[in-house]
Amino acid sequence: MSKKAIIYARVSTLVQDTDRQVTDLQNYANGNGYEVENIFTEKISGAKKNEERAALLEAIDYATANGCTILCSELSRLGRNIDEVLKSVIYCKENKINVYFQKEQLSLFNADGNEHPFLMIMIATLSTCAQIERESIRFRMKSGYDNYRAKGGKVGRKEGYRVTIEDYETKYPQLVKDLRDKANGAKGSLYSVRALAERYEVNPSTVQAISKMLKAA
């Protein structure tokens, strides 16, 4: 009898794709007795908070409801923020949801159903490495931009460019969804400008700008 599984794949930018991750994980499933019931993919920074990552939340909910193992290509696909990664891992551990990371060859639970004895130590160590790598990338990018500016280069949007609702949907997908719900008549303190700005750690003017775009659409 095959084991039930889902695939979760993530890339950080719109120009990347998840095809390789999905193919590798499907091949792993085929060779290890898993039947893949669903595939969840998203294009979003791993530094984002879990509540901003709709596909990740849907994948965990689906696995919880259907008793599936989550197949993930590597730990950094789950996130590059150690606090958020540990939240996901602890939730899955407490709800007996197994997660397999292909690159690290690490599962939350062993074949006998027992928790991996060094699980939390390994997760914390690997997550810290992923976070350090992200910070190093940001440092190199900033250094490159500073050097480019010092030589007279200009960075940023071209003159006359206007931010579109699609830009906001890419950067703040869950915030745009909440504001659409509000525009469709949902009520409650959750949808106030201040509450949404605090929840998604953005400037209130950003919430107001998105709301104005949605009303004009």
PDB file of C-alpha atoms in Angstrom:
ATOM      1  CA  MET A   1       0.000   0.000   0.000  1.00  0.00           C
ATOM      2  CA  SER A   2       1.424   3.357  -1.044  1.00  0.00           C
ATOM      3  CA  LYS A   3       1.946   6.160   1.439  1.00  0.00           C
ATOM      4  CA  LYS A   4       0.188   9.483   0.951  1.00  0.00           C
ATOM      5  CA  ALA A   5       2.287  12.558   0.305  1.00  0.00           C
ATOM      6  CA  ILE A   6       2.172  16.103  -0.985  1.00  0.00           C
ATOM      7  CA  ILE A   7       4.939  18.179  -2.536  1.00  0.00           C
ATOM      8  CA  TYR A   8       5.786  21.679  -1.374  1.00  0.00           C
ATOM      9  CA  ALA A   9       8.172  23.737  -3.531  1.00  0.00           C
ATOM     10  CA  ARG A  10       9.243  27.362  -3.246  1.00  0.00           C
ATOM     11  CA  VAL A  11      11.427  29.808  -5.141  1.00  0.00           C
ATOM     12  CA  SER A  12      12.209  33.364  -4.127  1.00  0.00           C
ATOM     13  CA  THR A  13      11.593  35.352  -7.317  1.00  0.00           C
ATOM     14  CA  LEU A  14       9.130  35.459 -10.205  1.00  0.00           C
ATOM     15  CA  VAL A  15      11.850  34.683 -12.756  1.00  0.00           C
ATOM     16  CA  GLN A  16      12.637  31.351 -11.098  1.00  0.00           C
ATOM     17  CA  ASP A  17      10.486  28.246 -11.361  1.00  0.00           C
ATOM     18  CA  THR A  18       9.756  25.246  -9.163  1.00  0.00           C
ATOM     19  CA  ASP A  19       9.872  22.619 -11.923  1.00  0.00           C
ATOM     20  CA  ARG A  20      13.184  21.065 -10.866  1.00  0.00           C
ATOM     21  CA  GLN A  21      12.118  20.773  -7.234  1.00  0.00           C
ATOM     22  CA  VAL A  22       8.800  19.177  -8.179  1.00  0.00           C
ATOM     23  CA  THR A  23      10.448  16.728 -10.613  1.00  0.00           C
ATOM     24  CA  ASP A  24      13.099  15.658  -8.087  1.00  0.00           C
ATOM     25  CA  LEU A  25      10.517  15.154  -5.354  1.00  0.00           C
ATOM     26  CA  GLN A  26       8.156  13.275  -7.667  1.00  0.00           C
ATOM     27  CA  ASN A  27      11.014  10.945  -8.591  1.00  0.00           C
ATOM     28  CA  TYR A  28      11.779  10.452  -4.895  1.00  0.00           C
ATOM     29  CA  ALA A  29       8.121   9.669  -4.214  1.00  0.00           C
ATOM     30  CA  ASN A  30       7.962   7.158  -7.071  1.00  0.00           C
ATOM     31  CA  GLY A  31      11.033   5.347  -5.785  1.00  0.00           C
ATOM     32  CA  ASN A  32       9.977   5.255  -2.149  1.00  0.00           C
ATOM     33  CA  GLY A  33       6.381   4.108  -2.230  1.00  0.00           C
ATOM     34  CA  TYR A  34       4.656   7.496  -1.957  1.00  0.00           C
ATOM     35  CA  GLU A  35       1.560   8.511  -3.867  1.00  0.00           C
ATOM     36  CA  VAL A  36       1.599  12.283  -4.415  1.00  0.00           C
ATOM     37  CA  GLU A  37      -1.922  13.599  -3.860  1.00  0.00           C
ATOM     38  CA  ASN A  38      -1.280  17.295  -4.348  1.00  0.00           C
ATOM     39  CA  ILE A  39       1.448  19.775  -5.263  1.00  0.00           C
ATOM     40  CA  PHE A  40       1.812  23.222  -3.680  1.00  0.00           C
ATOM     41  CA  THR A  41       4.176  25.814  -5.148  1.00  0.00           C
ATOM     42  CA  GLU A  42       4.823  29.477  -4.539  1.00  0.00           C
ATOM     43  CA  LYS A  43       7.163  32.286  -5.537  1.00  0.00           C
ATOM     44  CA  ILE A  44       7.950  34.283  -2.439  1.00  0.00           C
ATOM     45  CA  SER A  45      10.939  35.154  -0.291  1.00  0.00           C
ATOM     46  CA  GLY A  46      11.759  32.592   2.368  1.00  0.00           C
ATOM     47  CA  ALA A  47      12.275  35.506   4.764  1.00  0.00           C
ATOM     48  CA  LYS A  48       8.544  36.257   4.798  1.00  0.00           C
ATOM     49  CA  LYS A  49       6.445  35.328   7.805  1.00  0.00           C
ATOM     50  CA  ASN A  50       4.439  32.120   7.573  1.00  0.00           C
ATOM     51  CA  GLU A  51       1.097  33.950   7.501  1.00  0.00           C
ATOM     52  CA  GLU A  52       2.180  35.703   4.294  1.00  0.00           C
ATOM     53  CA  ARG A  53       2.929  32.394   2.561  1.00  0.00           C
ATOM     54  CA  ALA A  54      -0.422  31.124   1.375  1.00  0.00           C
ATOM     55  CA  ALA A  55       0.833  27.959  -0.358  1.00  0.00           C
ATOM     56  CA  LEU A  56       2.838  26.858   2.686  1.00  0.00           C
ATOM     57  CA  LEU A  57      -0.180  27.261   4.959  1.00  0.00           C
ATOM     58  CA  GLU A  58      -2.398  25.415   2.469  1.00  0.00           C
ATOM     59  CA  ALA A  59       0.141  22.585   2.230  1.00  0.00           C
ATOM     60  CA  ILE A  60       0.302  22.157   6.002  1.00  0.00           C
ATOM     61  CA  ASP A  61      -3.501  22.307   6.306  1.00  0.00           C
ATOM     62  CA  TYR A  62      -3.902  19.704   3.558  1.00  0.00           C
ATOM     63  CA  ALA A  63      -1.327  17.398   5.121  1.00  0.00           C
ATOM     64  CA  THR A  64      -3.029  17.734   8.510  1.00  0.00           C
ATOM     65  CA  ALA A  65      -6.479  16.961   7.131  1.00  0.00           C
ATOM     66  CA  ASN A  66      -5.372  14.046   4.936  1.00  0.00           C
ATOM     67  CA  GLY A  67      -2.533  12.438   6.887  1.00  0.00           C
ATOM     68  CA  CYS A  68       0.098  13.154   4.228  1.00  0.00           C
ATOM     69  CA  THR A  69       3.861  13.411   4.443  1.00  0.00           C
ATOM     70  CA  ILE A  70       5.179  16.736   3.138  1.00  0.00           C
ATOM     71  CA  LEU A  71       8.028  16.314   0.660  1.00  0.00           C
ATOM     72  CA  CYS A  72      10.350  19.330   0.432  1.00  0.00           C
ATOM     73  CA  SER A  73      13.559  19.625  -1.597  1.00  0.00           C
ATOM     74  CA  GLU A  74      15.586  21.229   1.206  1.00  0.00           C
ATOM     75  CA  LEU A  75      15.133  22.958   4.524  1.00  0.00           C
ATOM     76  CA  SER A  76      15.666  26.451   3.077  1.00  0.00           C
ATOM     77  CA  ARG A  77      12.549  25.945   0.915  1.00  0.00           C
ATOM     78  CA  LEU A  78      10.580  25.896   4.166  1.00  0.00           C
ATOM     79  CA  GLY A  79      12.108  29.284   4.946  1.00  0.00           C
ATOM     80  CA  ARG A  80      15.227  31.295   5.714  1.00  0.00           C
ATOM     81  CA  ASN A  81      13.932  32.795   8.944  1.00  0.00           C
ATOM     82  CA  ILE A  82      14.811  30.461  11.806  1.00  0.00           C
ATOM     83  CA  ASP A  83      11.875  31.521  13.978  1.00  0.00           C
ATOM     84  CA  GLU A  84       9.342  30.881  11.209  1.00  0.00           C
ATOM     85  CA  VAL A  85      10.915  27.551  10.221  1.00  0.00           C
ATOM     86  CA  LEU A  86      10.812  26.341  13.813  1.00  0.00           C
ATOM     87  CA  LYS A  87       7.152  27.369  14.099  1.00  0.00           C
ATOM     88  CA  SER A  88       6.311  25.185  11.099  1.00  0.00           C
ATOM     89  CA  VAL A  89       8.418  22.278  12.341  1.00  0.00           C
ATOM     90  CA  ILE A  90       6.961  22.395  15.854  1.00  0.00           C
ATOM     91  CA  TYR A  91       3.407  22.546  14.483  1.00  0.00           C
ATOM     92  CA  CYS A  92       4.032  19.546  12.225  1.00  0.00           C
ATOM     93  CA  LYS A  93       5.744  17.627  15.029  1.00  0.00           C
ATOM     94  CA  GLU A  94       2.892  18.254  17.477  1.00  0.00           C
ATOM     95  CA  ASN A  95       0.299  17.219  14.876  1.00  0.00           C
ATOM     96  CA  LYS A  96       2.258  14.119  13.778  1.00  0.00           C
ATOM     97  CA  ILE A  97       2.800  15.447  10.251  1.00  0.00           C
ATOM     98  CA  ASN A  98       5.987  14.054   8.783  1.00  0.00           C
ATOM     99  CA  VAL A  99       8.159  16.309   6.631  1.00  0.00           C
ATOM    100  CA  TYR A 100      11.001  14.966   4.499  1.00  0.00           C
ATOM    101  CA  PHE A 101      13.821  17.241   3.304  1.00  0.00           C
ATOM    102  CA  GLN A 102      15.439  15.648   0.264  1.00  0.00           C
ATOM    103  CA  LYS A 103      18.774  17.492   0.230  1.00  0.00           C
ATOM    104  CA  GLU A 104      19.439  16.899   3.934  1.00  0.00           C
ATOM    105  CA  GLN A 105      17.862  13.399   3.819  1.00  0.00           C
ATOM    106  CA  LEU A 106      16.114  14.318   7.047  1.00  0.00           C
ATOM    107  CA  SER A 107      12.606  13.465   8.254  1.00  0.00           C
ATOM    108  CA  LEU A 108      10.787  14.729  11.324  1.00  0.00           C
ATOM    109  CA  PHE A 109       9.852  11.136  12.139  1.00  0.00           C
ATOM    110  CA  ASN A 110      11.684   7.856  11.560  1.00  0.00           C
ATOM    111  CA  ALA A 111      10.173   4.902   9.697  1.00  0.00           C
ATOM    112  CA  ASP A 112       8.897   3.505  13.007  1.00  0.00           C
ATOM    113  CA  GLY A 113       6.932   6.705  13.643  1.00  0.00           C
ATOM    114  CA  ASN A 114       9.202   7.973  16.404  1.00  0.00           C
ATOM    115  CA  GLU A 115      10.582  11.496  16.351  1.00  0.00           C
ATOM    116  CA  HIS A 116      14.132  11.816  15.042  1.00  0.00           C
ATOM    117  CA  PRO A 117      16.274  11.916  18.229  1.00  0.00           C
ATOM    118  CA  PHE A 118      18.331  14.949  17.150  1.00  0.00           C
ATOM    119  CA  LEU A 119      15.574  16.631  15.163  1.00  0.00           C
ATOM    120  CA  MET A 120      15.343  20.035  16.835  1.00  0.00           C
ATOM    121  CA  ILE A 121      19.116  20.422  17.106  1.00  0.00           C
ATOM    122  CA  MET A 122      19.537  19.644  13.407  1.00  0.00           C
ATOM    123  CA  ILE A 123      16.655  21.909  12.346  1.00  0.00           C
ATOM    124  CA  ALA A 124      17.934  24.814  14.449  1.00  0.00           C
ATOM    125  CA  THR A 125      21.473  24.405  13.104  1.00  0.00           C
ATOM    126  CA  LEU A 126      20.422  24.144   9.467  1.00  0.00           C
ATOM    127  CA  SER A 127      17.950  27.022   9.782  1.00  0.00           C
ATOM    128  CA  THR A 128      20.624  29.229  11.314  1.00  0.00           C
ATOM    129  CA  CYS A 129      22.932  28.423   8.394  1.00  0.00           C
ATOM    130  CA  ALA A 130      20.144  29.326   5.932  1.00  0.00           C
ATOM    131  CA  GLN A 131      19.524  32.610   7.726  1.00  0.00           C
ATOM    132  CA  ILE A 132      23.242  33.465   7.753  1.00  0.00           C
ATOM    133  CA  GLU A 133      23.406  32.679   4.023  1.00  0.00           C
ATOM    134  CA  ARG A 134      20.471  35.031   3.379  1.00  0.00           C
ATOM    135  CA  GLU A 135      22.111  37.817   5.368  1.00  0.00           C
ATOM    136  CA  SER A 136      25.362  37.272   3.456  1.00  0.00           C
ATOM    137  CA  ILE A 137      23.497  37.577   0.156  1.00  0.00           C
ATOM    138  CA  ARG A 138      21.897  40.825   1.325  1.00  0.00           C
ATOM    139  CA  PHE A 139      25.318  42.158   2.384  1.00  0.00           C
ATOM    140  CA  ARG A 140      26.853  41.324  -1.008  1.00  0.00           C
ATOM    141  CA  MET A 141      23.915  42.915  -2.837  1.00  0.00           C
ATOM    142  CA  LYS A 142      24.164  46.098  -0.777  1.00  0.00           C
ATOM    143  CA  SER A 143      27.911  46.241  -1.346  1.00  0.00           C
ATOM    144  CA  GLY A 144      27.355  45.859  -5.080  1.00  0.00           C
ATOM    145  CA  TYR A 145      24.695  48.584  -5.158  1.00  0.00           C
ATOM    146  CA  ASP A 146      26.871  50.956  -3.130  1.00  0.00           C
ATOM    147  CA  ASN A 147      29.783  50.387  -5.506  1.00  0.00           C
ATOM    148  CA  TYR A 148      27.514  50.921  -8.523  1.00  0.00           C
ATOM    149  CA  ARG A 149      26.160  54.185  -7.079  1.00  0.00           C
ATOM    150  CA  ALA A 150      29.679  55.377  -6.238  1.00  0.00           C
ATOM    151  CA  LYS A 151      30.511  55.086  -9.952  1.00  0.00           C
ATOM    152  CA  GLY A 152      27.485  57.177 -10.915  1.00  0.00           C
ATOM    153  CA  GLY A 153      24.996  54.401 -11.503  1.00  0.00           C
ATOM    154  CA  LYS A 154      21.336  54.690 -10.579  1.00  0.00           C
ATOM    155  CA  VAL A 155      19.181  51.920  -9.119  1.00  0.00           C
ATOM    156  CA  GLY A 156      15.474  51.689  -8.492  1.00  0.00           C
ATOM    157  CA  ARG A 157      12.423  52.054 -10.671  1.00  0.00           C
ATOM    158  CA  LYS A 158      12.630  53.968 -13.896  1.00  0.00           C
ATOM    159  CA  GLU A 159      11.296  57.508 -13.874  1.00  0.00           C
ATOM    160  CA  GLY A 160       7.558  57.559 -14.403  1.00  0.00           C
ATOM    161  CA  TYR A 161       7.023  53.959 -13.219  1.00  0.00           C
ATOM    162  CA  ARG A 162       3.912  53.395 -11.134  1.00  0.00           C
ATOM    163  CA  VAL A 163       3.405  50.536  -8.725  1.00  0.00           C
ATOM    164  CA  THR A 164       0.566  48.258  -9.840  1.00  0.00           C
ATOM    165  CA  ILE A 165      -1.765  46.024  -7.858  1.00  0.00           C
ATOM    166  CA  GLU A 166       0.129  43.069  -9.367  1.00  0.00           C
ATOM    167  CA  ASP A 167       3.333  44.396  -7.771  1.00  0.00           C
ATOM    168  CA  TYR A 168       1.604  44.506  -4.404  1.00  0.00           C
ATOM    169  CA  GLU A 169       0.127  41.021  -4.895  1.00  0.00           C
ATOM    170  CA  THR A 170       3.621  39.657  -5.513  1.00  0.00           C
ATOM    171  CA  LYS A 171       5.085  41.360  -2.447  1.00  0.00           C
ATOM    172  CA  TYR A 172       2.128  41.173  -0.028  1.00  0.00           C
ATOM    173  CA  PRO A 173      -0.238  38.406  -1.264  1.00  0.00           C
ATOM    174  CA  GLN A 174      -2.051  37.843   2.026  1.00  0.00           C
ATOM    175  CA  LEU A 175      -2.426  41.565   2.721  1.00  0.00           C
ATOM    176  CA  VAL A 176      -4.038  42.090  -0.702  1.00  0.00           C
ATOM    177  CA  LYS A 177      -6.348  39.132  -0.027  1.00  0.00           C
ATOM    178  CA  ASP A 178      -7.442  40.625   3.311  1.00  0.00           C
ATOM    179  CA  LEU A 179      -8.105  43.991   1.676  1.00  0.00           C
ATOM    180  CA  ARG A 180     -10.126  42.307  -1.068  1.00  0.00           C
ATOM    181  CA  ASP A 181     -12.183  40.601   1.649  1.00  0.00           C
ATOM    182  CA  LYS A 182     -12.714  43.993   3.258  1.00  0.00           C
ATOM    183  CA  ALA A 183     -13.737  45.507  -0.106  1.00  0.00           C
ATOM    184  CA  ASN A 184     -16.255  42.676  -0.515  1.00  0.00           C
ATOM    185  CA  GLY A 185     -17.970  43.561   2.731  1.00  0.00           C
ATOM    186  CA  ALA A 186     -16.105  41.639   5.451  1.00  0.00           C
ATOM    187  CA  LYS A 187     -16.072  43.500   8.756  1.00  0.00           C
ATOM    188  CA  GLY A 188     -14.005  43.470  11.918  1.00  0.00           C
ATOM    189  CA  SER A 189     -10.975  45.015  13.626  1.00  0.00           C
ATOM    190  CA  LEU A 190      -8.763  42.674  11.591  1.00  0.00           C
ATOM    191  CA  TYR A 191      -9.443  44.832   8.552  1.00  0.00           C
ATOM    192  CA  SER A 192      -8.623  48.243  10.017  1.00  0.00           C
ATOM    193  CA  VAL A 193      -5.682  50.057   8.421  1.00  0.00           C
ATOM    194  CA  ARG A 194      -3.729  50.050  11.682  1.00  0.00           C
ATOM    195  CA  ALA A 195      -4.391  46.349  12.378  1.00  0.00           C
ATOM    196  CA  LEU A 196      -3.350  45.289   8.893  1.00  0.00           C
ATOM    197  CA  ALA A 197      -0.254  47.503   8.924  1.00  0.00           C
ATOM    198  CA  GLU A 198       0.856  46.003  12.247  1.00  0.00           C
ATOM    199  CA  ARG A 199       0.043  42.455  11.206  1.00  0.00           C
ATOM    200  CA  TYR A 200       2.069  42.615   7.975  1.00  0.00           C
ATOM    201  CA  GLU A 201       4.688  45.072   9.284  1.00  0.00           C
ATOM    202  CA  VAL A 202       4.113  47.664   6.575  1.00  0.00           C
ATOM    203  CA  ASN A 203       3.477  51.388   6.606  1.00  0.00           C
ATOM    204  CA  PRO A 204      -0.223  52.327   6.948  1.00  0.00           C
ATOM    205  CA  SER A 205       0.167  54.319   3.720  1.00  0.00           C
ATOM    206  CA  THR A 206       0.899  51.037   1.914  1.00  0.00           C
ATOM    207  CA  VAL A 207      -2.372  49.555   3.196  1.00  0.00           C
ATOM    208  CA  GLN A 208      -4.244  52.676   2.114  1.00  0.00           C
ATOM    209  CA  ALA A 209      -2.618  52.656  -1.338  1.00  0.00           C
ATOM    210  CA  ILE A 210      -3.600  49.018  -1.966  1.00  0.00           C
ATOM    211  CA  SER A 211      -7.115  49.641  -0.681  1.00  0.00           C
ATOM    212  CA  LYS A 212      -7.495  52.630  -3.012  1.00  0.00           C
ATOM    213  CA  MET A 213      -6.338  50.548  -6.003  1.00  0.00           C
ATOM    214  CA  LEU A 214      -8.824  47.797  -5.217  1.00  0.00           C
ATOM    215  CA  LYS A 215     -11.689  50.253  -4.919  1.00  0.00           C
ATOM    216  CA  ALA A 216     -10.770  51.816  -8.277  1.00  0.00           C
ATOM    217  CA  ALA A 217     -10.544  48.443 -10.049  1.00  0.00           C
TER     218      ALA A 217
END
